[in-house]
Amino acid sequence: MSHRKFERPRHGSLGFLPRKRTRHHHGKIKSFPKDDESKPPHLTAFMTYKAGMTHIVRDVDKPGSKLHKKEVVEPVTILETPPMVVVGFVGYVETPRGLRALTSVWAGHLSDECKRRFYKSWHTSKKKAFTKYQKRWSEASKDGKENPMAAEVERAKKYCQVIRAICHTQVGKVKIGQKKAHIKEIQVNGGTTEKKVDFIMGLFEQEVKIADVFSQDEMVDTIGATKGKGIAGVVTRWGVTRLTRKTHRGLRKVACIGSWHPARVSFQVPRSGQRGYHHRTEINKKIYRIGKSIKEDANNACTENDLTEKAITPMGGFSHYGTVNEDFVMLKGTVAGPRKRIITMRKSLLPQVSRRAVEKISLKF
């Protein structure tokens, strides 16, 4: 075997294999923060829609830094966050092989945009989803029983360790040309199992606002699918070096894709193929502002230094998105995916103690 004259690190990370289009188009929360029973019950994630980017000016508060008390301009992403609706919960029991769903309870009334998610083509269907379930709720309320699903609720309280709320977005409130709501299970942390179940039962068919889940200056993680780029060659996809100028049959290639034996191409060798539209979780995005909807606060982008009365939407609307009429979240930096894509915000899994995480943010413009 020949030896190399100079060593060289490999091109491209193998941690992101396989580089193919994701199956989880709406992002999958693969882990939730650790549960702490001493805290009150609370939701740990929220579904948002990416509207676009803008920039802000603020004073840096970092004693010892060269930027201390100076102005900086920073890029921020605007995510529109219409309130979510809680329509059920799932109870899980811990087994040696992981979690197992024990029982699920749904609310008595589901909106059409939620029911659309259960159908491929809504207008041709008979729209029978959850009609029998609704009937049980209505009969129970006639008989004066408080809850037709009392047996399942009791089972959940008795046996379950993990409780996750079934929430759906109000997709009709964001103008992205879609009528099907996105549905997700969101874990409830804090308090005993009984308290968690009662907490969710109290939220059934209620709206949950972004301000109920997250607060300003908090560090969050974002989950979603990246922007799709189609098929790409090895130089773009893996960052390998181009071949020399006079190479026969093209130079944006890998010259040797492996030895004669083993007589296969190993998976570590860069090949061309799909780039983008991968599932990504990005950690530690700081919330710069949680804004109210236009109805509640018409000038929701005003600051103490800024005298002009303005909303968050720039003149002419966010490009390829439109106006932001609902609540919104301003995150520092970029977020994966194109505009209109659903982005799930999740509470951080780690205790945030760095100076960047605990810095108080006050926007100027």
Coordinates of C-alpha atoms in Angstrom, one line a residue:
M1 CA 0.0 0.0 0.0
S2 CA 1.2 3.5 -0.8
H3 CA 1.5 6.1 1.9
R4 CA 0.6 9.7 1.5
K5 CA 3.1 12.4 1.6
F6 CA 0.9 14.9 3.4
E7 CA -2.1 14.1 5.6
R8 CA -5.4 15.8 4.8
P9 CA -8.7 15.9 6.7
R10 CA -11.7 14.5 4.8
H11 CA -14.1 16.8 3.0
G12 CA -17.6 17.2 4.3
S13 CA -19.1 15.8 7.5
L14 CA -20.3 12.1 7.7
G15 CA -22.5 13.1 10.7
F16 CA -25.2 14.3 8.3
L17 CA -25.5 11.1 6.3
P18 CA -27.7 10.1 4.5
R19 CA -27.9 13.4 2.5
K20 CA -31.3 12.8 1.1
R21 CA -34.7 14.6 1.1
T22 CA -36.2 14.4 4.6
R23 CA -39.3 12.4 5.4
H24 CA -40.2 14.8 8.2
H25 CA -41.3 17.8 6.1
H26 CA -42.6 19.7 9.1
G27 CA -39.7 19.0 11.4
K28 CA -39.6 16.3 14.1
I29 CA -38.8 17.1 17.7
K30 CA -36.5 14.3 18.5
S31 CA -36.0 15.1 22.2
F32 CA -37.6 17.3 24.7
P33 CA -36.0 19.1 27.7
K34 CA -35.6 17.1 30.9
D35 CA -38.7 17.1 33.1
D36 CA -38.6 18.9 36.5
E37 CA -41.5 18.2 38.7
S38 CA -40.9 21.2 41.0
K39 CA -41.9 23.7 38.2
P40 CA -45.5 24.3 37.3
P41 CA -46.8 22.5 34.1
H42 CA -45.8 24.2 30.9
L43 CA -45.5 23.5 27.1
T44 CA -42.0 23.0 25.8
A45 CA -42.4 23.9 22.1
F46 CA -44.3 26.0 19.6
M47 CA -45.0 25.9 15.8
T48 CA -44.2 29.0 13.8
Y49 CA -44.0 30.1 10.2
K50 CA -40.9 31.8 8.7
A51 CA -41.8 35.3 7.3
G52 CA -38.3 36.7 6.3
M53 CA -35.4 38.6 7.7
T54 CA -34.6 42.2 8.6
H55 CA -32.0 43.9 10.8
I56 CA -31.9 45.7 14.1
V57 CA -29.7 48.2 15.9
R58 CA -28.9 47.8 19.6
D59 CA -26.4 48.8 22.3
V60 CA -24.1 45.9 23.5
D61 CA -24.0 45.3 27.2
K62 CA -20.8 43.3 27.6
P63 CA -18.4 44.7 30.2
G64 CA -14.8 44.1 29.2
S65 CA -15.7 43.7 25.5
K66 CA -14.5 46.2 22.9
L67 CA -18.1 46.5 21.8
H68 CA -19.4 47.4 25.3
K69 CA -21.8 50.3 25.1
K70 CA -21.4 50.6 21.4
E71 CA -24.1 50.2 18.7
V72 CA -24.2 47.0 16.6
V73 CA -26.4 46.1 13.6
E74 CA -27.5 42.5 13.7
P75 CA -29.5 40.3 11.3
V76 CA -32.7 38.9 12.7
T77 CA -35.4 36.4 11.4
I78 CA -39.1 37.1 11.8
L79 CA -41.3 34.1 12.6
E80 CA -45.1 34.6 12.5
T81 CA -46.7 32.8 15.4
P82 CA -50.5 32.6 15.3
P83 CA -51.9 31.0 18.5
M84 CA -51.9 27.2 18.5
V85 CA -55.0 25.2 19.6
V86 CA -54.8 22.3 22.0
V87 CA -57.0 19.4 20.8
G88 CA -55.9 16.4 22.8
F89 CA -53.1 14.6 24.7
V90 CA -51.2 11.3 24.5
G91 CA -50.0 9.5 27.6
Y92 CA -46.8 7.4 27.4
V93 CA -45.4 4.8 29.8
E94 CA -41.7 4.3 30.1
T95 CA -40.7 0.7 29.2
P96 CA -37.2 -0.8 29.0
R97 CA -37.4 -0.3 25.2
G98 CA -38.3 3.4 25.4
L99 CA -41.7 5.1 25.6
R100 CA -45.0 3.3 24.7
A101 CA -48.2 5.2 24.0
L102 CA -50.8 4.1 26.5
T103 CA -53.8 6.2 25.8
S104 CA -54.9 9.3 23.9
V105 CA -57.8 11.7 24.6
W106 CA -59.2 14.2 22.1
A107 CA -61.3 17.3 22.6
G108 CA -65.0 17.4 21.7
H109 CA -64.7 19.9 18.9
L110 CA -62.1 20.0 16.2
S111 CA -61.9 22.8 13.7
D112 CA -62.1 22.1 9.9
E113 CA -58.5 23.1 9.3
C114 CA -57.4 20.5 11.9
K115 CA -59.7 17.8 10.3
R116 CA -58.3 18.5 6.9
R117 CA -55.0 17.1 8.0
F118 CA -56.6 13.6 8.2
Y119 CA -57.7 13.7 4.6
K120 CA -55.9 13.6 1.2
S121 CA -58.7 15.4 -0.6
W122 CA -61.1 17.2 1.7
H123 CA -63.8 18.3 -0.8
T124 CA -64.5 14.8 -2.1
S125 CA -64.6 13.2 1.3
K126 CA -67.6 12.7 3.5
K127 CA -65.9 14.6 6.4
K128 CA -66.8 11.9 8.9
A129 CA -63.6 12.2 11.0
F130 CA -64.3 12.5 14.7
T131 CA -68.1 12.6 14.3
K132 CA -68.7 9.6 16.6
Y133 CA -66.2 11.1 19.1
Q134 CA -68.1 14.4 19.1
K135 CA -71.3 12.5 19.6
R136 CA -69.9 10.9 22.8
W137 CA -68.9 14.3 24.1
S138 CA -72.3 15.9 23.3
E139 CA -74.2 12.9 24.9
A140 CA -72.1 13.2 28.0
S141 CA -72.8 16.9 28.4
K142 CA -76.5 16.2 28.0
D143 CA -76.4 13.6 30.8
G144 CA -74.6 16.0 33.0
K145 CA -71.4 14.0 33.1
E146 CA -68.4 16.4 33.1
N147 CA -66.2 14.2 30.8
P148 CA -67.0 11.2 28.6
M149 CA -63.3 10.2 28.5
A150 CA -63.0 10.1 32.3
A151 CA -61.8 6.4 32.2
E152 CA -59.0 7.2 29.8
V153 CA -58.0 10.4 31.7
E154 CA -57.8 8.4 34.9
R155 CA -55.7 5.7 33.2
A156 CA -53.3 8.4 32.0
K157 CA -53.1 9.9 35.5
K158 CA -52.5 6.5 37.1
Y159 CA -50.0 4.9 34.8
C160 CA -48.3 7.4 32.5
Q161 CA -45.0 9.1 33.1
V162 CA -44.9 11.4 30.0
I163 CA -47.8 13.5 28.8
R164 CA -47.7 15.2 25.4
A165 CA -50.3 17.7 24.2
I166 CA -51.7 17.4 20.6
C167 CA -51.7 20.9 19.2
H168 CA -52.4 22.3 15.8
T169 CA -51.6 25.6 14.1
Q170 CA -54.2 28.0 12.9
V171 CA -52.9 28.0 9.3
G172 CA -55.8 30.1 8.0
K173 CA -54.4 33.1 10.0
V174 CA -51.1 33.1 8.1
K175 CA -51.6 33.8 4.4
I176 CA -49.4 31.0 3.0
G177 CA -52.1 29.6 0.7
Q178 CA -52.7 26.5 2.8
K179 CA -55.8 25.3 4.6
K180 CA -54.5 22.2 6.3
A181 CA -53.3 22.7 9.9
H182 CA -50.0 21.3 11.1
I183 CA -50.5 18.9 14.0
K184 CA -47.8 18.1 16.5
E185 CA -47.3 16.4 19.9
I186 CA -45.7 18.8 22.3
Q187 CA -44.5 17.5 25.7
V188 CA -45.7 19.1 28.9
N189 CA -43.0 19.4 31.6
G190 CA -43.4 20.4 35.3
G191 CA -45.7 19.1 38.0
T192 CA -46.9 15.6 38.6
T193 CA -48.7 13.5 35.9
E194 CA -52.1 14.4 37.4
K195 CA -51.3 18.1 37.3
K196 CA -50.0 17.8 33.7
V197 CA -53.3 16.1 32.6
D198 CA -55.4 18.7 34.3
F199 CA -53.3 21.4 32.8
I200 CA -53.9 20.1 29.3
M201 CA -57.6 19.4 29.9
G202 CA -58.0 23.0 30.9
L203 CA -56.4 24.1 27.6
F204 CA -58.7 21.9 25.4
E205 CA -60.0 23.9 22.4
Q206 CA -58.2 26.9 23.8
E207 CA -55.7 29.1 22.1
V208 CA -52.1 29.0 23.3
K209 CA -50.1 32.2 22.5
I210 CA -46.3 32.3 22.0
A211 CA -45.9 34.5 25.0
D212 CA -47.4 31.7 27.2
V213 CA -44.6 29.4 26.1
F214 CA -41.5 31.6 25.5
S215 CA -40.2 34.8 27.0
Q216 CA -37.8 37.5 25.7
D217 CA -34.0 37.0 26.0
E218 CA -34.6 33.2 26.1
M219 CA -32.4 30.8 24.2
V220 CA -34.4 28.4 22.0
D221 CA -33.7 25.7 19.4
T222 CA -35.3 25.7 15.9
I223 CA -36.3 22.6 14.0
G224 CA -37.2 22.4 10.4
A225 CA -36.3 21.3 6.8
T226 CA -33.6 23.4 5.0
K227 CA -34.1 25.0 1.7
G228 CA -34.0 22.5 -1.2
K229 CA -31.2 22.9 -3.8
G230 CA -31.9 19.9 -6.0
I231 CA -29.1 17.7 -7.4
A232 CA -25.5 19.0 -6.8
G233 CA -22.1 17.7 -7.9
V234 CA -19.3 16.7 -5.5
V235 CA -17.5 20.0 -5.4
T236 CA -20.6 21.9 -4.2
R237 CA -22.1 19.1 -2.1
W238 CA -18.9 17.8 -0.3
G239 CA -16.5 20.7 -0.8
V240 CA -13.8 18.5 -2.4
T241 CA -11.0 20.2 -4.4
R242 CA -11.4 20.6 -8.1
L243 CA -9.0 18.7 -10.3
T244 CA -6.3 20.4 -12.4
R245 CA -6.9 22.5 -15.4
K246 CA -6.1 20.0 -18.2
T247 CA -8.2 17.1 -16.8
H248 CA -10.0 15.0 -19.4
R249 CA -13.8 14.8 -19.1
G250 CA -14.3 17.6 -16.6
L251 CA -12.6 18.7 -13.4
R252 CA -15.4 19.1 -10.8
K253 CA -15.0 15.4 -9.9
V254 CA -13.5 12.9 -7.5
A255 CA -10.6 11.3 -9.3
C256 CA -10.3 8.0 -7.5
I257 CA -13.5 6.7 -5.8
G258 CA -11.7 3.7 -4.1
S259 CA -9.3 0.9 -4.5
W260 CA -9.7 -2.2 -6.6
H261 CA -10.5 -4.3 -3.6
P262 CA -12.8 -4.2 -1.8
A263 CA -14.6 -4.1 -5.1
R264 CA -17.3 -1.7 -3.9
V265 CA -17.6 2.0 -3.5
S266 CA -17.6 2.7 0.3
F267 CA -20.1 5.1 1.7
Q268 CA -17.4 7.6 2.9
V269 CA -16.5 8.5 -0.7
P270 CA -18.1 11.8 -1.9
R271 CA -20.7 11.3 -4.7
S272 CA -23.1 13.7 -6.4
G273 CA -26.8 13.8 -5.4
Q274 CA -29.4 15.6 -3.4
R275 CA -28.4 18.9 -1.6
G276 CA -30.7 20.8 0.8
Y277 CA -34.2 19.9 2.1
H278 CA -32.5 18.1 4.9
H279 CA -33.9 17.9 8.5
R280 CA -31.9 20.1 10.8
T281 CA -32.1 21.1 14.5
E282 CA -30.2 24.3 15.3
I283 CA -29.6 25.2 18.9
N284 CA -29.1 28.4 20.8
K285 CA -31.1 31.1 19.0
K286 CA -31.8 34.1 21.1
I287 CA -35.3 35.7 21.2
Y288 CA -34.9 39.4 20.7
R289 CA -38.5 40.3 20.8
I290 CA -42.0 38.7 21.1
G291 CA -44.4 41.0 19.3
K292 CA -48.2 41.2 19.6
S293 CA -50.6 41.0 16.7
I294 CA -51.7 44.0 14.6
K295 CA -55.1 43.9 16.3
E296 CA -53.7 44.2 19.8
D297 CA -50.8 46.6 19.0
A298 CA -50.8 48.3 15.6
N299 CA -47.3 49.7 16.1
N300 CA -45.7 46.4 17.3
A301 CA -42.2 47.3 16.0
C302 CA -41.8 50.5 18.0
T303 CA -38.9 51.0 20.5
E304 CA -38.2 53.6 23.1
N305 CA -35.6 55.3 20.9
D306 CA -37.7 55.1 17.7
L307 CA -40.4 57.8 17.3
T308 CA -41.9 56.5 14.0
E309 CA -45.0 54.4 14.5
K310 CA -44.5 51.3 12.5
A311 CA -45.5 47.6 12.4
I312 CA -43.0 44.8 11.9
T313 CA -43.8 44.3 8.2
P314 CA -41.5 46.3 5.9
M315 CA -42.9 48.5 3.1
G316 CA -44.5 46.4 0.5
G317 CA -44.5 43.3 2.8
F318 CA -42.0 40.6 3.4
S319 CA -40.9 39.4 -0.1
H320 CA -42.6 36.2 -1.1
Y321 CA -44.5 36.2 2.1
G322 CA -46.7 39.3 2.6
T323 CA -47.7 41.0 5.8
V324 CA -47.4 39.7 9.4
N325 CA -50.7 40.3 11.1
E326 CA -50.4 37.8 13.9
D327 CA -48.0 37.6 16.9
F328 CA -44.4 37.3 15.9
V329 CA -41.0 36.2 17.3
M330 CA -37.7 37.9 16.4
L331 CA -34.7 35.5 16.6
K332 CA -31.1 36.6 16.2
G333 CA -29.4 35.3 13.1
T334 CA -30.7 32.9 10.5
V335 CA -33.2 30.0 10.6
A336 CA -33.2 27.0 8.3
G337 CA -35.7 26.8 5.4
P338 CA -37.4 29.2 2.9
R339 CA -40.2 31.6 3.8
K340 CA -43.6 30.2 4.6
R341 CA -41.9 27.0 5.9
I342 CA -43.1 25.7 9.3
I343 CA -40.4 26.0 11.9
T344 CA -40.8 24.4 15.4
M345 CA -39.3 26.4 18.3
R346 CA -38.3 24.2 21.3
K347 CA -37.0 25.1 24.7
S348 CA -33.3 24.6 25.1
L349 CA -32.1 21.2 26.4
L350 CA -29.2 22.7 28.3
P351 CA -29.0 25.2 31.2
Q352 CA -28.1 28.5 29.5
V353 CA -25.4 30.3 31.6
S354 CA -23.1 31.9 29.0
R355 CA -22.8 35.7 28.8
R356 CA -24.4 35.6 25.4
A357 CA -27.4 33.7 26.8
V358 CA -28.1 35.9 29.8
E359 CA -27.5 39.3 28.2
K360 CA -30.6 41.5 28.3
I361 CA -31.5 42.8 24.9
S362 CA -33.0 46.3 24.3
L363 CA -33.6 47.2 20.7
K364 CA -33.1 50.8 19.4
F365 CA -34.3 50.6 15.9

